[in-house]
Tab-separated table of N, CA and C in Angstrom:
chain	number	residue	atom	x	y	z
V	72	UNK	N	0.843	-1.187	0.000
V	72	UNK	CA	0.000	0.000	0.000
V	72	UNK	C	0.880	1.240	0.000
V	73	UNK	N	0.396	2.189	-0.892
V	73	UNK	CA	1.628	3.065	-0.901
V	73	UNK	C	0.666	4.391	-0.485
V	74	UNK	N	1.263	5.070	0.498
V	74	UNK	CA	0.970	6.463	1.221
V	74	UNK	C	0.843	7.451	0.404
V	75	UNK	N	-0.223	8.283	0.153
V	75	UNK	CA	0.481	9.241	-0.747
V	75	UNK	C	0.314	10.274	0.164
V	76	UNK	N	1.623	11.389	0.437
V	76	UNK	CA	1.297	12.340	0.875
V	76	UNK	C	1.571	13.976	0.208
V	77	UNK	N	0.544	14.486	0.593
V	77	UNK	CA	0.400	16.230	-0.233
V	77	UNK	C	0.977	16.802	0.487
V	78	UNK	N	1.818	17.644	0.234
V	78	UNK	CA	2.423	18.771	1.046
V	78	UNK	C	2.149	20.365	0.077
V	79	UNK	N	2.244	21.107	0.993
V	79	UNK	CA	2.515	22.444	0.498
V	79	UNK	C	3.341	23.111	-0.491
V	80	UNK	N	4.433	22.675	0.501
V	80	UNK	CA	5.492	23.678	-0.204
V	80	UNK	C	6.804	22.264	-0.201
V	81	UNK	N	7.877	22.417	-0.877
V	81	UNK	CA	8.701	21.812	-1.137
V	81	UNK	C	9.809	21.596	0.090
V	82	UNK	N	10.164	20.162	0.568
V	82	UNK	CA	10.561	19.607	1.673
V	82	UNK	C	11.830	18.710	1.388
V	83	UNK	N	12.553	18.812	2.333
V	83	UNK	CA	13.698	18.045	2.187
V	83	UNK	C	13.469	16.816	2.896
V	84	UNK	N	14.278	15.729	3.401
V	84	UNK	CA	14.082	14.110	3.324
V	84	UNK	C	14.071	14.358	4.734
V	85	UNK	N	14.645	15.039	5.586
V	85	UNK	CA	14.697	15.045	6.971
V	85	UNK	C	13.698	15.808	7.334
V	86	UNK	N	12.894	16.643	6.847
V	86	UNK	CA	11.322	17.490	7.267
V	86	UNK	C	10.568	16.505	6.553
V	87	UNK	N	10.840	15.709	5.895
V	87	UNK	CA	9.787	14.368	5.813
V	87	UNK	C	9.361	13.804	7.282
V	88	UNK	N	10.888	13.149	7.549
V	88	UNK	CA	10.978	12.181	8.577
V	88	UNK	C	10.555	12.820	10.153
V	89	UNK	N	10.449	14.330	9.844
V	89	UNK	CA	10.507	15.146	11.000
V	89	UNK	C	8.513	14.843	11.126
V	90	UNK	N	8.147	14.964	10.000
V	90	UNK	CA	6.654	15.690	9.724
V	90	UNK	C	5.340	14.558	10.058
V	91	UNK	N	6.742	13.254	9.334
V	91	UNK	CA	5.637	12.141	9.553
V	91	UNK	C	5.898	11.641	10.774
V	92	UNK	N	6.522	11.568	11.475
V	92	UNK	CA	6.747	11.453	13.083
V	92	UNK	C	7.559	10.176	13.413
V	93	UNK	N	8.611	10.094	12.003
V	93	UNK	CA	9.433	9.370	12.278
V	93	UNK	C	10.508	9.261	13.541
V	94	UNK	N	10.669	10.774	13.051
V	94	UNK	CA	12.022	10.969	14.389
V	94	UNK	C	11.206	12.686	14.895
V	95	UNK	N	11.874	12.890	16.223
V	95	UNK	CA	10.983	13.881	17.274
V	95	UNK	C	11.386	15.430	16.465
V	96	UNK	N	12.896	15.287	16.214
V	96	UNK	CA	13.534	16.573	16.040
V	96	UNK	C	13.911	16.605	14.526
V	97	UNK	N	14.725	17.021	13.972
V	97	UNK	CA	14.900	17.181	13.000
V	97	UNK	C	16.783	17.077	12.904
V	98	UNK	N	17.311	17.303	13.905
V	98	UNK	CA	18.664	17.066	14.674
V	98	UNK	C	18.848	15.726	14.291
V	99	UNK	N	17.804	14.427	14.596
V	99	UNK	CA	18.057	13.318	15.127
V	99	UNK	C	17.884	12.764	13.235
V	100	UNK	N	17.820	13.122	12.266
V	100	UNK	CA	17.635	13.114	10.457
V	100	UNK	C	19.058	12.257	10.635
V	101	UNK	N	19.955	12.959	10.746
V	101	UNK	CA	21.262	12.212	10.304
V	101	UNK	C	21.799	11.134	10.781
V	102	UNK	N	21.378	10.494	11.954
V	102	UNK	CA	21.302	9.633	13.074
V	102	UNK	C	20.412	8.675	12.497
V	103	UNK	N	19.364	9.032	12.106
V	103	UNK	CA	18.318	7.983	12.120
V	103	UNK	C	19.193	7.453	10.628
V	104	UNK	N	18.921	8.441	9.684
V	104	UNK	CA	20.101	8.160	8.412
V	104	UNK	C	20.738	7.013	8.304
V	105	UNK	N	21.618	7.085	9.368
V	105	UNK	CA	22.771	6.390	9.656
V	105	UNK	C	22.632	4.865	9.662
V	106	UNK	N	21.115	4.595	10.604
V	106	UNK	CA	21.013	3.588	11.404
V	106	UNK	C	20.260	2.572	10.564
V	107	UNK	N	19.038	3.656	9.641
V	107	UNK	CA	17.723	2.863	8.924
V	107	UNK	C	17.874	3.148	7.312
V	108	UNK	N	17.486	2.338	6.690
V	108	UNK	CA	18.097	2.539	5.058
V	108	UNK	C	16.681	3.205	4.760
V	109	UNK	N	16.543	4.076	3.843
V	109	UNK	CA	15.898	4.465	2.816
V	109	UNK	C	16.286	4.469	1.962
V	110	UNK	N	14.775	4.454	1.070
V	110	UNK	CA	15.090	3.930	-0.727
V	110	UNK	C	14.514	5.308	-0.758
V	111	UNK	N	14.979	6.103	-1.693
V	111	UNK	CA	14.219	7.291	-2.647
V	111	UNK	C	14.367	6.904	-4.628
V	112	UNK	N	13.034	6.823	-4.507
V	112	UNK	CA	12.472	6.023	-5.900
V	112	UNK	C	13.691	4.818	-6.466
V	113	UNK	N	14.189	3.993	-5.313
V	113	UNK	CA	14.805	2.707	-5.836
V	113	UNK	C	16.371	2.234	-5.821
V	114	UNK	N	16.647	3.738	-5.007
V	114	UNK	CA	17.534	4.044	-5.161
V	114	UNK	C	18.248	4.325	-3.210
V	115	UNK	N	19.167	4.028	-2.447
V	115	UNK	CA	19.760	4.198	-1.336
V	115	UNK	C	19.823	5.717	-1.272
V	116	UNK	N	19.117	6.024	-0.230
V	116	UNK	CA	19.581	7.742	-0.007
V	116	UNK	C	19.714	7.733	1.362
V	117	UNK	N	20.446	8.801	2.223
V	117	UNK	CA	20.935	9.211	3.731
V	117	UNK	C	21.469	10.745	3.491
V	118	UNK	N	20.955	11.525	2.126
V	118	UNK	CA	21.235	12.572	2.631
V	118	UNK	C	19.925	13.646	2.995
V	119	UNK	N	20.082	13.840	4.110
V	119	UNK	CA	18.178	14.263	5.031
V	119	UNK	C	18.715	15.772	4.336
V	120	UNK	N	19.177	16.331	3.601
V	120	UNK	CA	19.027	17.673	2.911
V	120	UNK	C	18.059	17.723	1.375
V	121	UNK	N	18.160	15.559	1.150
V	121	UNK	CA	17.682	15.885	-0.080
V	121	UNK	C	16.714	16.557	-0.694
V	122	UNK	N	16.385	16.785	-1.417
V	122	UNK	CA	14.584	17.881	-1.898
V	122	UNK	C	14.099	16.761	-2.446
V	123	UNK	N	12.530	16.438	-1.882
V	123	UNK	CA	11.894	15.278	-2.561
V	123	UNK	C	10.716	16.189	-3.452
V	124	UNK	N	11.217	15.447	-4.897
V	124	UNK	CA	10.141	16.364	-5.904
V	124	UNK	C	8.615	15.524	-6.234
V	125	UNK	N	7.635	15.963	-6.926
V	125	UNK	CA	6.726	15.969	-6.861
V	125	UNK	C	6.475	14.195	-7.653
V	126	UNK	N	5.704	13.131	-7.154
V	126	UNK	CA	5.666	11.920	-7.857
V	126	UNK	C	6.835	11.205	-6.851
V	127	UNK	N	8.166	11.719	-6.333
V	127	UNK	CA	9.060	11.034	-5.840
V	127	UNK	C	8.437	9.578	-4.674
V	128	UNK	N	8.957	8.583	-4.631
V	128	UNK	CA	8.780	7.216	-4.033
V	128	UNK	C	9.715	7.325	-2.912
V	129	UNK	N	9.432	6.937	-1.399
V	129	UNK	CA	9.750	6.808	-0.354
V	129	UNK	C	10.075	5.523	0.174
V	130	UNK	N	10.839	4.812	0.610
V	130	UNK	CA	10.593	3.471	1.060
V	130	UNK	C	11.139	3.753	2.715
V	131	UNK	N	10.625	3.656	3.612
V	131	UNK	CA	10.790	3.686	4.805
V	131	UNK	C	10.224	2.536	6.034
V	132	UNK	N	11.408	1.749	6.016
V	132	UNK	CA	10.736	1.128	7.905
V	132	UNK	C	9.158	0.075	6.982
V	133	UNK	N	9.458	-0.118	5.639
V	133	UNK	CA	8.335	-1.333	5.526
V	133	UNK	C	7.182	-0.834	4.455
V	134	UNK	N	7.244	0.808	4.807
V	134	UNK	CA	6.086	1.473	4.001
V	134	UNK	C	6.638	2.093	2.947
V	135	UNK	N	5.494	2.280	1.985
V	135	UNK	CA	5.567	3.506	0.759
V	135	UNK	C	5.045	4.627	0.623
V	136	UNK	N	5.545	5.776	0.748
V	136	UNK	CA	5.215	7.076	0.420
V	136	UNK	C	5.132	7.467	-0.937
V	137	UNK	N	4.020	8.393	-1.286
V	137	UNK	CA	4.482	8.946	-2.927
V	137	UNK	C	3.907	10.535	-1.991
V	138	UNK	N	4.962	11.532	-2.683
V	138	UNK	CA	5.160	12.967	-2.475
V	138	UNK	C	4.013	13.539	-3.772
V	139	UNK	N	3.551	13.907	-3.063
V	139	UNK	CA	3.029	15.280	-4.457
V	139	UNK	C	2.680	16.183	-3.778
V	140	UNK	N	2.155	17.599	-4.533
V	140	UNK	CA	2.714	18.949	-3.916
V	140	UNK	C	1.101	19.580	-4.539
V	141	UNK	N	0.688	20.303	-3.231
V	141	UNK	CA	-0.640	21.110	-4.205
V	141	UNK	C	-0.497	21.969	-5.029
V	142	UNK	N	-1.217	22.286	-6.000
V	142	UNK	CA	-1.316	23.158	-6.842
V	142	UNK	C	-1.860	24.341	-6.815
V	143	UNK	N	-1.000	25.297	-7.066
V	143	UNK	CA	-1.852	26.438	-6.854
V	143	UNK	C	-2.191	27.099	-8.073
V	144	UNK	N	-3.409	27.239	-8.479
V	144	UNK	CA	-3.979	27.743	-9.574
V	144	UNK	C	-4.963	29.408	-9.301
């Protein structure tokens, strides 16, 4: 089952992990990094600065995220 979540405005991989209540702080991104693998669309990522763009795939701790971004018209 894959999550999809909408955000606002454009977020990096560690205000992901901050937002979805992975980790408490946003301090603790590079730590958790360290410890738990993420896939970003298939691929190994650990850098919590990354910018996740709109459609991007999450693999975290078992689950799937898909990012998309509202539109403002």
């Amino acid at each position: 089952m894959i999550n999809i979540i909408e955000l606002d405005k454009e977020i990096t991989l560690g205000q992901f992990l901050k937002s979805e209540g992975i980790i408490s702080t946003g301090g603790q991104a590079k730590w958790y990094l360290q410890d738990h693998p993420v896939v970003l669309n298939g691929e190994p990522e650990n850098r919590r600065g990354k910018k996740l763009l709109q459609d991007d795939l999450l693999e975290i701790e078992g689950e799937t995220y898909q990012i998309t971004y509202k539109t403002t018209e």
